[in-house]
PDB file of C-alpha atoms in Angstrom:
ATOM      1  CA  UNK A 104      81.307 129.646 126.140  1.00  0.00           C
ATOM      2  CA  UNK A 105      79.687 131.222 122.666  1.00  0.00           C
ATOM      3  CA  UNK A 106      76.768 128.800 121.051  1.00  0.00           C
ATOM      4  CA  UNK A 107      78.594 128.043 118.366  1.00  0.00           C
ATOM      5  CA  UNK A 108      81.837 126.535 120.697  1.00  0.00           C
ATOM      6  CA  UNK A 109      79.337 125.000 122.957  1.00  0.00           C
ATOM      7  CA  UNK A 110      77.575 123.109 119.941  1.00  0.00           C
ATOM      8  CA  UNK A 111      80.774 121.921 118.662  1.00  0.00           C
ATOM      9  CA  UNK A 112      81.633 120.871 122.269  1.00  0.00           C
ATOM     10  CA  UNK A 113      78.493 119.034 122.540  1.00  0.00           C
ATOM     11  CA  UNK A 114      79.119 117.160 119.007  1.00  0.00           C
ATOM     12  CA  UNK A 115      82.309 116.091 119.897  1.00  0.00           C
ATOM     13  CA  UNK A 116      81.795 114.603 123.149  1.00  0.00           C
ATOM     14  CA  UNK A 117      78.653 113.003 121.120  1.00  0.00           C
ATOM     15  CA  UNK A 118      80.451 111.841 118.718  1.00  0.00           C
ATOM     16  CA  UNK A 119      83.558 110.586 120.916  1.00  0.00           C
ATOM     17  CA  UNK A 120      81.138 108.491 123.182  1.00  0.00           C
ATOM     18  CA  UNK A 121      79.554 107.007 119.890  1.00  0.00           C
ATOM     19  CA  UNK A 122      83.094 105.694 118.641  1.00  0.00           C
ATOM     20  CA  UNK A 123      83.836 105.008 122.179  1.00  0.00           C
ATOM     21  CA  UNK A 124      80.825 102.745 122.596  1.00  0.00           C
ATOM     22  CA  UNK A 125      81.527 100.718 119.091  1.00  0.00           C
ATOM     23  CA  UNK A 126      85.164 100.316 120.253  1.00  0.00           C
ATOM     24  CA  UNK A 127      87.118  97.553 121.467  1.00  0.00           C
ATOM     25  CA  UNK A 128      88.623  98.364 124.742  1.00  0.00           C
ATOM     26  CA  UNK A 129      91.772  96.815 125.669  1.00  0.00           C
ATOM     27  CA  UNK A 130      91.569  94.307 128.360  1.00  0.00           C
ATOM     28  CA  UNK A 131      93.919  94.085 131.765  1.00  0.00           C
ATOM     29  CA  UNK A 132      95.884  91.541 129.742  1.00  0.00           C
ATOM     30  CA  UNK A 133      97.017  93.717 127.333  1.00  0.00           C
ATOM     31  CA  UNK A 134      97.174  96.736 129.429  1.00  0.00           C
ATOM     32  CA  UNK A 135      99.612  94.464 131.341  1.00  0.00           C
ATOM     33  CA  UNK A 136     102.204  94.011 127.851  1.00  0.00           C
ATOM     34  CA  UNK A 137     105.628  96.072 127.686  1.00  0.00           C
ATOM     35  CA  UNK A 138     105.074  98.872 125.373  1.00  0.00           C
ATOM     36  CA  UNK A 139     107.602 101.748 123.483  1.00  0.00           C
ATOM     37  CA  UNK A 140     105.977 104.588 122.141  1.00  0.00           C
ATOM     38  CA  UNK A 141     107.300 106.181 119.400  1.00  0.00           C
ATOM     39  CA  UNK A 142     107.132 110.449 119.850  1.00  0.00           C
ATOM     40  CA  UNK A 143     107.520 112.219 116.839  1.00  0.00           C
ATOM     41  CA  UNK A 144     107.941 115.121 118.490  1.00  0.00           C
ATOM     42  CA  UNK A 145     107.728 115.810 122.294  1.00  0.00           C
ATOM     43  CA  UNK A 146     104.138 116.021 123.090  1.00  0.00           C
ATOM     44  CA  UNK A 147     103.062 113.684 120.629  1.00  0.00           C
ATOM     45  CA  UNK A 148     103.065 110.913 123.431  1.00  0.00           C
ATOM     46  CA  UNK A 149     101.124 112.816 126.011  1.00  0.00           C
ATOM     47  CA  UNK A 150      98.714 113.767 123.706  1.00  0.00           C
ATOM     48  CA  UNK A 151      98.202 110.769 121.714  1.00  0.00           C
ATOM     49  CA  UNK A 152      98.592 108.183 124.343  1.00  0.00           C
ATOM     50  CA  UNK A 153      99.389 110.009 128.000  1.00  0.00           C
ATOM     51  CA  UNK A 154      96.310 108.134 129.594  1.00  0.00           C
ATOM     52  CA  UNK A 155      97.243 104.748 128.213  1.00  0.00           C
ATOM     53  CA  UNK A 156     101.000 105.638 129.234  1.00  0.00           C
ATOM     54  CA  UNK A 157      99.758 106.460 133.224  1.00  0.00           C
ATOM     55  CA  UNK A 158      97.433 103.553 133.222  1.00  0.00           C
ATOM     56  CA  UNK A 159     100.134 101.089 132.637  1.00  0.00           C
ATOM     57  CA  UNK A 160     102.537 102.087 134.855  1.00  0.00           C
ATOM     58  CA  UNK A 161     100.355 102.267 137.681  1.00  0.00           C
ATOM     59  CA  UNK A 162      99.673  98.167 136.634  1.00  0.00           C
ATOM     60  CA  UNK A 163     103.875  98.773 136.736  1.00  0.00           C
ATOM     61  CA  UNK A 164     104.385  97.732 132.888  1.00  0.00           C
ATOM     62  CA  UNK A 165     107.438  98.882 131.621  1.00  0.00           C
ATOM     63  CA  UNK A 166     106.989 101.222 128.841  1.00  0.00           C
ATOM     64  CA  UNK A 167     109.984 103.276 127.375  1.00  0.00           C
ATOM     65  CA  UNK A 168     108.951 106.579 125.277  1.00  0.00           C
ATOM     66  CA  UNK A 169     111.204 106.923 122.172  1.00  0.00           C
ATOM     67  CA  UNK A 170     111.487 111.080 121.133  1.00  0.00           C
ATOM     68  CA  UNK A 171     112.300 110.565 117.211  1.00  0.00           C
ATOM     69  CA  UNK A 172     112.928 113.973 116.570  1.00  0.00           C
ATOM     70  CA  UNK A 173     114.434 116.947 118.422  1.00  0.00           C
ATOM     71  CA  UNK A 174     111.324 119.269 118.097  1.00  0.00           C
ATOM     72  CA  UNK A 175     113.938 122.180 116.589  1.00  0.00           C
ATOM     73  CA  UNK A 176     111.122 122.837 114.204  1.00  0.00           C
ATOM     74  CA  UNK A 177     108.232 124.317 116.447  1.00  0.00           C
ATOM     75  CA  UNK A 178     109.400 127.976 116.491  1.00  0.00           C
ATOM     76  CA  UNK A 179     112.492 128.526 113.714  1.00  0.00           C
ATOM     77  CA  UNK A 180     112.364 131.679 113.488  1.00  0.00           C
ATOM     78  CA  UNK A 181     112.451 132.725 117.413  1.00  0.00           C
ATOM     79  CA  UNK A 182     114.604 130.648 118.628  1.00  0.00           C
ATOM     80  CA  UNK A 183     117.788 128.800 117.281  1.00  0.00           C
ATOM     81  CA  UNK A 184     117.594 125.121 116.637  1.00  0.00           C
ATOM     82  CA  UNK A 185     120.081 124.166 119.193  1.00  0.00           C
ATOM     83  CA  UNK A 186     118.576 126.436 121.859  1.00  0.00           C
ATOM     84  CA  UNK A 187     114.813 124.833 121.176  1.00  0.00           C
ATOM     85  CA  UNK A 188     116.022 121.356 120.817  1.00  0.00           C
ATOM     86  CA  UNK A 189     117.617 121.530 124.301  1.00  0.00           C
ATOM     87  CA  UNK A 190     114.523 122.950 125.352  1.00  0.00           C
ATOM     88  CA  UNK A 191     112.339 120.510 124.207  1.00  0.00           C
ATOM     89  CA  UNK A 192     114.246 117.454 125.116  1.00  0.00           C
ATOM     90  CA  UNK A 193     114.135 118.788 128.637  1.00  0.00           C
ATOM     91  CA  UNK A 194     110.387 119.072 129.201  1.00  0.00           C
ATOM     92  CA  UNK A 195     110.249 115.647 126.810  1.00  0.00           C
ATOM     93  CA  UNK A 196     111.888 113.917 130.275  1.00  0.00           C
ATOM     94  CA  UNK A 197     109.669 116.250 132.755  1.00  0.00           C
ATOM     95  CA  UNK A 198     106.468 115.120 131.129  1.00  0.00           C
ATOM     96  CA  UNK A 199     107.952 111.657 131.265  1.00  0.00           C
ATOM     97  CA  UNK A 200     108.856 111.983 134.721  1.00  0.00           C
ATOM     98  CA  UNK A 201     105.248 112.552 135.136  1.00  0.00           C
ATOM     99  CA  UNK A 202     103.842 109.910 133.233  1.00  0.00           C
ATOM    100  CA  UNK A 203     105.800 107.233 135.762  1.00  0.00           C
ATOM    101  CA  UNK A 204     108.272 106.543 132.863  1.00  0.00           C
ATOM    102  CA  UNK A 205     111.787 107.100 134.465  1.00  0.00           C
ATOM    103  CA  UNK A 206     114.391 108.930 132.151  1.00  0.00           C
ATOM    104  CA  UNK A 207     116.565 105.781 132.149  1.00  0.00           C
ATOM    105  CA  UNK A 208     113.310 104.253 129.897  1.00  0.00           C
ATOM    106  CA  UNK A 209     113.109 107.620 127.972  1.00  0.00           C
ATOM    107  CA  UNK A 210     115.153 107.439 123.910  1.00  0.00           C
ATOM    108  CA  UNK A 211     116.155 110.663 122.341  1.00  0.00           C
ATOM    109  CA  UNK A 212     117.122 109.807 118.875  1.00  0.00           C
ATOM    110  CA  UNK A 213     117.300 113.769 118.008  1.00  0.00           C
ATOM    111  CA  UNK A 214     116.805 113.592 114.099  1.00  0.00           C
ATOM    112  CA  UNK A 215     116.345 117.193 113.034  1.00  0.00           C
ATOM    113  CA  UNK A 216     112.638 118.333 113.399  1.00  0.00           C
ATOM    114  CA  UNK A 217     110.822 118.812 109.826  1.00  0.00           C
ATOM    115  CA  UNK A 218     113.918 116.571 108.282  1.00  0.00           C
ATOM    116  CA  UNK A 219     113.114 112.902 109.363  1.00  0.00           C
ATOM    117  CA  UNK A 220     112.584 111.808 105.947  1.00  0.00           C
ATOM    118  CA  UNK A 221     116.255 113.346 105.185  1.00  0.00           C
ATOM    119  CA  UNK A 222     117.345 110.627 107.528  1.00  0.00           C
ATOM    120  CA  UNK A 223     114.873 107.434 107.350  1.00  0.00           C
ATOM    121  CA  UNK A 224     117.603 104.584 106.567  1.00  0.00           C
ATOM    122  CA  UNK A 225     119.080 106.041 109.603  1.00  0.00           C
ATOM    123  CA  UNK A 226     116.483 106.115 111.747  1.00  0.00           C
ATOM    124  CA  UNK A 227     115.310 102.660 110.537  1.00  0.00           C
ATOM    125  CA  UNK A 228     118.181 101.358 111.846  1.00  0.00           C
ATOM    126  CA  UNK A 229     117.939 103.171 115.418  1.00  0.00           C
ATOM    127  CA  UNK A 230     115.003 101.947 115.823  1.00  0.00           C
ATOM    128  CA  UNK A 231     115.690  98.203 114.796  1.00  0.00           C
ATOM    129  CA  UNK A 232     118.178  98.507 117.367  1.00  0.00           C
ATOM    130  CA  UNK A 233     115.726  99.079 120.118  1.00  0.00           C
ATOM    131  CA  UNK A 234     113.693  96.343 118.865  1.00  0.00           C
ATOM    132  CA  UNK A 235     115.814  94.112 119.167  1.00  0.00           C
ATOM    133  CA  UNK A 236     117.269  95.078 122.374  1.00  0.00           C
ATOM    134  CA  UNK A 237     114.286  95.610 124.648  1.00  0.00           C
ATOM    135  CA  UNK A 238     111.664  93.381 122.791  1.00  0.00           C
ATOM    136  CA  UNK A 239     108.510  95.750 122.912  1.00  0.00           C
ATOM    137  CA  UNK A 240     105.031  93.583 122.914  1.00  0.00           C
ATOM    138  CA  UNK A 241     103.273  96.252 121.721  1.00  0.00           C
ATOM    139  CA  UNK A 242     103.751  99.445 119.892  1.00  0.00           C
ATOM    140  CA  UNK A 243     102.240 102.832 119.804  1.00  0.00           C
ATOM    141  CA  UNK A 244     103.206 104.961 116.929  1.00  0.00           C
ATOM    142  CA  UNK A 245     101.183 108.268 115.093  1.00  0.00           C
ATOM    143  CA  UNK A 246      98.995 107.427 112.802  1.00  0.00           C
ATOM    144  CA  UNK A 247     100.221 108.377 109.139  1.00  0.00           C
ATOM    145  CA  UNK A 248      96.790 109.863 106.845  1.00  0.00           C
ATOM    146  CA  UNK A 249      96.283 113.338 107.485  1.00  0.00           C
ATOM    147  CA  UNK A 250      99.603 114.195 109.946  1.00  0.00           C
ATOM    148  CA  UNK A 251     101.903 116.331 109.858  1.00  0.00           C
ATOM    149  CA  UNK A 252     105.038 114.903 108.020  1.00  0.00           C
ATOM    150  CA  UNK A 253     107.690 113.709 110.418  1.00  0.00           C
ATOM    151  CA  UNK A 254     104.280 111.815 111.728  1.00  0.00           C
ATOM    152  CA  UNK A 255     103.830 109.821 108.601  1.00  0.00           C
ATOM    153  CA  UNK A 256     107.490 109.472 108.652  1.00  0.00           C
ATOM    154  CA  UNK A 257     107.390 107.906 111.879  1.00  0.00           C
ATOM    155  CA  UNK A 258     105.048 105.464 110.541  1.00  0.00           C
ATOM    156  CA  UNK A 259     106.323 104.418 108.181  1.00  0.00           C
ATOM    157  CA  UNK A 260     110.319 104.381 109.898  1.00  0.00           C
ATOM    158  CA  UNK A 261     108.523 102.243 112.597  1.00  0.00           C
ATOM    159  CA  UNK A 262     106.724  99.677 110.020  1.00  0.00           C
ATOM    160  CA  UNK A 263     109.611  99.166 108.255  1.00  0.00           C
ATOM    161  CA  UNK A 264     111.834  98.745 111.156  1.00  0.00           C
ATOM    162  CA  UNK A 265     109.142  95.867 112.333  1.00  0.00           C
ATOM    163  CA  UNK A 266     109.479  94.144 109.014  1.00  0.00           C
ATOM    164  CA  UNK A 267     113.405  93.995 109.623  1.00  0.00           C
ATOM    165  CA  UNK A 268     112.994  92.765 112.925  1.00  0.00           C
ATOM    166  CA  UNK A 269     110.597  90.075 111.944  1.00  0.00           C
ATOM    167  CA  UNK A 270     108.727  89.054 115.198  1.00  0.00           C
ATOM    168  CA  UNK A 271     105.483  89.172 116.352  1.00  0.00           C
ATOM    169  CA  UNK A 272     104.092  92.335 118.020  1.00  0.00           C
ATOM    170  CA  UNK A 273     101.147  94.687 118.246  1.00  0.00           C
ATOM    171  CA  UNK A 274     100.766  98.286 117.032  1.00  0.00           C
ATOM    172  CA  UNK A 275      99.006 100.416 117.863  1.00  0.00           C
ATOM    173  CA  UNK A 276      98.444 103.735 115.767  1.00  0.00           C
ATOM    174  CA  UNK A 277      97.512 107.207 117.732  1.00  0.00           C
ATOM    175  CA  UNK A 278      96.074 110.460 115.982  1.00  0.00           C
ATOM    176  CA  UNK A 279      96.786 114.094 116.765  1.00  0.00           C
ATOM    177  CA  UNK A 280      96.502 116.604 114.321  1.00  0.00           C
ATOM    178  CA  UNK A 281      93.548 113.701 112.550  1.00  0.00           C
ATOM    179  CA  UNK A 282      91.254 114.387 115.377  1.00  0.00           C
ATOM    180  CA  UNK A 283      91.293 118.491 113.534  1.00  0.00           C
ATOM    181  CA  UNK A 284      88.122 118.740 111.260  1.00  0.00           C
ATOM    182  CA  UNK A 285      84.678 120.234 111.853  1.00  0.00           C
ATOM    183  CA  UNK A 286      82.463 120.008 114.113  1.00  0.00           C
ATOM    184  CA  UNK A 287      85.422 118.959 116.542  1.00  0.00           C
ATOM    185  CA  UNK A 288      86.923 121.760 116.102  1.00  0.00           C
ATOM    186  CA  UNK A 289      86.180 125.907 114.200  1.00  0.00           C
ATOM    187  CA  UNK A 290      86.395 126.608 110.787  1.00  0.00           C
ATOM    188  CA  UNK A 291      86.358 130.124 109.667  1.00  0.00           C
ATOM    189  CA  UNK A 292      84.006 131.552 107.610  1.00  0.00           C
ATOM    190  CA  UNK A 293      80.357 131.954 108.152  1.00  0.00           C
ATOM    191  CA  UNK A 294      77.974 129.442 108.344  1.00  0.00           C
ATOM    192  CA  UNK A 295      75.774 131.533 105.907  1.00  0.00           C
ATOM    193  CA  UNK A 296      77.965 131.373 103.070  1.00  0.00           C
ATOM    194  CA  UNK A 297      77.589 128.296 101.402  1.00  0.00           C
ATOM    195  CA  UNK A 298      81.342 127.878 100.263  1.00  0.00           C
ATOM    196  CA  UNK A 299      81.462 127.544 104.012  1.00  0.00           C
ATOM    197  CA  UNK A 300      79.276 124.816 104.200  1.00  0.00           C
ATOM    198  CA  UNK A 301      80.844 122.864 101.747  1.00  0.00           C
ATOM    199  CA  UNK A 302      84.389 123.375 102.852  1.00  0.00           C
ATOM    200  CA  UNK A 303      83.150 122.619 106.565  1.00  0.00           C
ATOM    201  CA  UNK A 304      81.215 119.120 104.816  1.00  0.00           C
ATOM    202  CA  UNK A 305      84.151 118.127 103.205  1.00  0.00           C
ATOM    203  CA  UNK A 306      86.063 118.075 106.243  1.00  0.00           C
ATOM    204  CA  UNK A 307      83.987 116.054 107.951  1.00  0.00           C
ATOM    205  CA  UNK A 308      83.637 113.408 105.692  1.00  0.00           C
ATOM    206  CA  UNK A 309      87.583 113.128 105.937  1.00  0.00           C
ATOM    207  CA  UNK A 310      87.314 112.991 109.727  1.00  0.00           C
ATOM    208  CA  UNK A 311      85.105 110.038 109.767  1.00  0.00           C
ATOM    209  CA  UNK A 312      86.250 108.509 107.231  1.00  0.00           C
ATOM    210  CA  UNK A 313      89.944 108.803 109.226  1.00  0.00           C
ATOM    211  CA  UNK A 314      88.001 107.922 112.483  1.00  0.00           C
ATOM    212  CA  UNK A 315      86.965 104.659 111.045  1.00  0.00           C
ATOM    213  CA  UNK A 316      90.245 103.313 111.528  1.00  0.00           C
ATOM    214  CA  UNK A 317      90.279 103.796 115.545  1.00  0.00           C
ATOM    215  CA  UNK A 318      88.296 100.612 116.281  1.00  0.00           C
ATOM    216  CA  UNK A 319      90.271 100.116 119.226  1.00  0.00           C
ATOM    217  CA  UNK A 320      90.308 102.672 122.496  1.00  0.00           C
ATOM    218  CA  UNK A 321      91.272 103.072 126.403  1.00  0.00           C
ATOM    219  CA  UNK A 322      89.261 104.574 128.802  1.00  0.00           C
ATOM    220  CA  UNK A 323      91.227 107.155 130.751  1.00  0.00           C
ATOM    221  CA  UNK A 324      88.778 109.436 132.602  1.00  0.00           C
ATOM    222  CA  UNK A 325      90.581 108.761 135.474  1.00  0.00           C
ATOM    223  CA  UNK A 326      93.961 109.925 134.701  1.00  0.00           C
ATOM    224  CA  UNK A 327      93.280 112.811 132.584  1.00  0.00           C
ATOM    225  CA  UNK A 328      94.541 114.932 135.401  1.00  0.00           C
ATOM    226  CA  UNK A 329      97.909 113.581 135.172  1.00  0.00           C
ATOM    227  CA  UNK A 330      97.715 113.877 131.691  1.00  0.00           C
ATOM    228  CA  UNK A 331      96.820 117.869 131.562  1.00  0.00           C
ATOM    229  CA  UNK A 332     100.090 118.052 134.173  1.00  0.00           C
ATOM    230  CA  UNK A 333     102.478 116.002 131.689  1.00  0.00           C
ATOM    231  CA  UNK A 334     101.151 118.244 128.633  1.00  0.00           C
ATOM    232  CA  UNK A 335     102.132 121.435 130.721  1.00  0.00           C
ATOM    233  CA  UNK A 336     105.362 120.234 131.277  1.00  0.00           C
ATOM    234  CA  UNK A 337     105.890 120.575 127.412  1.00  0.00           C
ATOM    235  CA  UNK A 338     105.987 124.428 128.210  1.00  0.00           C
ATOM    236  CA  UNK A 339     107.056 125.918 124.859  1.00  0.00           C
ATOM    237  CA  UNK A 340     104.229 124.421 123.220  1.00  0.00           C
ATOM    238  CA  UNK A 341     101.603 125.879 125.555  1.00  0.00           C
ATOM    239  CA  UNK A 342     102.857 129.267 126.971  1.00  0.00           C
ATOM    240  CA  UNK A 343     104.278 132.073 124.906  1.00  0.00           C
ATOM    241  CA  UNK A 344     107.864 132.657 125.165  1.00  0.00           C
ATOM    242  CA  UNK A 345     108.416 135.690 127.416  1.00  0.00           C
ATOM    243  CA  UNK A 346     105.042 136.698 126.069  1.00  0.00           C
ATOM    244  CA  UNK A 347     105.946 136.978 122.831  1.00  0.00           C
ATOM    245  CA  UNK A 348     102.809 137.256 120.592  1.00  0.00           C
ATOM    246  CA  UNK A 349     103.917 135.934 117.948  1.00  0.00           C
ATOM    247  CA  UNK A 350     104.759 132.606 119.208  1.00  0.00           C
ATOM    248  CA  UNK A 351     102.463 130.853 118.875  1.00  0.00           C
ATOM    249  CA  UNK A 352     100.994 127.859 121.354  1.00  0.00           C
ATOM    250  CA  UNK A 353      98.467 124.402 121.224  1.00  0.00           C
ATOM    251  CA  UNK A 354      96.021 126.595 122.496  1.00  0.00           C
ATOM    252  CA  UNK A 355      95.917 128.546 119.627  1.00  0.00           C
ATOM    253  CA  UNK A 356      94.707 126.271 117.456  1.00  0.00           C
ATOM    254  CA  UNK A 357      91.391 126.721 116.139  1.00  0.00           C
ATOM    255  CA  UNK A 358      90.719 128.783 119.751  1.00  0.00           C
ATOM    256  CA  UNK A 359      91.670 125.726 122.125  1.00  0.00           C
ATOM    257  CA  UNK A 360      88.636 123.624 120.812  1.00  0.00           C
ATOM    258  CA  UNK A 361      91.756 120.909 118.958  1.00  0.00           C
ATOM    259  CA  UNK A 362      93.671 120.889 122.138  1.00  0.00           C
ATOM    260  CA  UNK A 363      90.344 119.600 124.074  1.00  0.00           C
ATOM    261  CA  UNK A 364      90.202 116.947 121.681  1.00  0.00           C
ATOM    262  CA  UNK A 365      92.861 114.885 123.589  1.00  0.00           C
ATOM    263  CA  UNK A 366      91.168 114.976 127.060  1.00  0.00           C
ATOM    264  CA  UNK A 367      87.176 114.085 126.441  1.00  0.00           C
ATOM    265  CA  UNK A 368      88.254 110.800 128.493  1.00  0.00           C
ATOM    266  CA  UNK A 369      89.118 107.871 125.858  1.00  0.00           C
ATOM    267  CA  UNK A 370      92.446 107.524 123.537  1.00  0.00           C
ATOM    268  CA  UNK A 371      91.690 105.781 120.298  1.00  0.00           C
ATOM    269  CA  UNK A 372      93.569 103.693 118.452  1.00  0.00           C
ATOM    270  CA  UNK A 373      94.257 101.999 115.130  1.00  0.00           C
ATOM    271  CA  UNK A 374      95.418  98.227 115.894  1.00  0.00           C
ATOM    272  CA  UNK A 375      97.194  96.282 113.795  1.00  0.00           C
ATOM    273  CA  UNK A 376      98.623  92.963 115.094  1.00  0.00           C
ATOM    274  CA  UNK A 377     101.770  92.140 113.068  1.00  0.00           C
ATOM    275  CA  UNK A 378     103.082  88.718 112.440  1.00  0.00           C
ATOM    276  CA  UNK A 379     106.144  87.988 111.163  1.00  0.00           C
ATOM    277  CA  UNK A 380     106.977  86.607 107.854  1.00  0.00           C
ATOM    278  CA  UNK A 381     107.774  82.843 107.504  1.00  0.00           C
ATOM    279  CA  UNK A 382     111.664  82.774 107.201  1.00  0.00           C
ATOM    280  CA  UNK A 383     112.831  80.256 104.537  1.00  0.00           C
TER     281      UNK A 383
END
C-alpha cells in the first residue's frame, strides 16, 4: 500500500472508531424488532446495512429487503435496460439469499433506475401498502444529504409513506456514497497545490458535518465476512463485464479506498423515532 493510501487508511479507521465510541449502539432489544429495508438500488442494502441485516437474522428477526428501483441505470450505455434490470434483480435475491433473508421476504418494486422521482406518488403508495401489510418496527432507509438522487428520493418516498400510514415506528437512515470525502477516501490533485488543499478541506468539513447525524451504530466485526460474500453476489457492480474496460465497477472508485468504507467493522446510522400524529 503507497503512504499516501495507508495514511488515509489509518485516518479512517481513526476516525470510524472515534464516531464509533461516541455512538449509541443498539441493544439486543432492538436488534430483536422486525425490520424492512428500503434498497434504492441493489447493493444499497449490503452496503449500507448488510451487517445489521446478518446480525438479526441469526437472533431470527424477520426482516424483508424492499429493491425500489430496478438498477437499469448502472451501465446504459453497455447494456440494455431490460437486460441489466434482469440482471440486477437476480443477484438483488442471491445477496439476499446470503444475508438469511429468504426471497419470499425480498420486494422488487422495479421503478426505472435514475427515474424514481418520475414516479414518487406511485411509489408512495407501494410502499404504504407494505406498511400496512407487514407492520415493520423499524426502518432502514438511505440517508438523503449528499446521495445520489433515487437515494434522496427514497427518503423522502419512505417519510412520506410513514406520515400516511400514521403509526409509530423507528427509522433508521444509512449512508453510502456520504461516507465519500477526504481523508476517507483520494482526491486528485497534489497535495502541493494549494487549490488542492482547499478543495480537499472543504470536503471534509461536509463529511463531518454529514457524519454528525450517525449518532447511532452496530457493531458488525463479526459478520463482515458474510457481508464481503453478499456484496460479490451483486456481480455487475464489482467485476467488469466480459472484461470490458470501460465498465466500470465499486472498486473503481477513488482506487477501492470508498468501497473499504463499508467494512471497517461498524454500520452507522441516523435514528429518528417517528410518532404518529394525534388523529382528530
Amino acid at each position: 500500500m503507497r503512504g499516501s493510501a495507508l495514511i488515509r487508511a489509518l485516518s479512517r479507521q481513526a476516525f470510524r472508531s472515534a464516531l464509533a465510541r461516541s455512538a449509541r449502539r443498539l441493544d439486543e432489544g432492538e436488534m430483536r424488532r422486525p425490520a424492512m429495508v428500503f434498497a434504492p438500488h441493489p447493493d444499497d442494502e449490503t452496503l449500507g446495512c448488510g451487517g445489521t441485516i446478518l446480525l438479526k437474522r441469526r437472533l431470527d428477526v424477520p426482516v424483508r429487503i424492499v429493491f425500489v428501483t430496478d438498477g437499469s441505470g448502472s451501465h446504459p450505455e453497455l447494456l440494455p435496460p431490460e437486460e441489466l434490470s434482469t440482471l440486477r434483480a437476480r443477484e438483488a435475491l442471491e445477496a439476499s439469499e446470503l444475508l438469511g433473508v429468504d426471497a419470499s421476504r425480498v420486494h422488487l418494486l422495479g421503478f426505472p433506475d435514475r427515474y424514481l422521482l418520475e414516479h414518487r406518488e406511485e411509489a408512495i403508495s407501494r410502499v404504504v401498502a407494505l406498511l400496512e401489510e407487514h407492520r415493520p418496527e423499524q426502518l432502514f432507509v438511505p440517508y438523503a444529504a449528499g446521495e445520489n438522487p433515487d437515494h434522496g428520493t427514497t427518503c423522502l418516498i419512505v417519510h412520506e409513506a410513514l406520515r400516511r400510514v400514521n403509526r409509530p415506528v423507528t427509522v433508521f437512515e444509512y449512508a453510502v456514497w456520504s461516507w465519500r470525502y477526504w481523508p476517507n477516501v483520494r482526491r486528485d490533485g497534489s497535495l502541493r497545490d494549494p487549490r488542492t488543499w482547499v478543495r480537499n478541506t472543504a470536503s471534509t468539513v461536509r463529511g463531518l458535518v454529514r457524519s454528525s447525524a450517525f449518532r447511532t451504530c452496530v457493531n458488525v466485526h463479526e459478520v463482515l465476512a458474510g457481508k464481503r460474500a453478499a456484496l460479490a453476489r451483486h456481480t455487475s457492480q464489482l467485476e467488469r463485464r466480459h472484461g470490458d474496460p470501460r465498465w466500470v465497477t465499486l472498486r473503481d472508485v477513488d482506487g477501492g479506498e470508498f468501497l473499504e468504507c463499508f467494512f471497517d467493522g461498524f454500520e452507522f446510522y441516523r435514528r429518528i423515532d417517528f410518532n404518529p400524529r394525534p388523529i382528530s
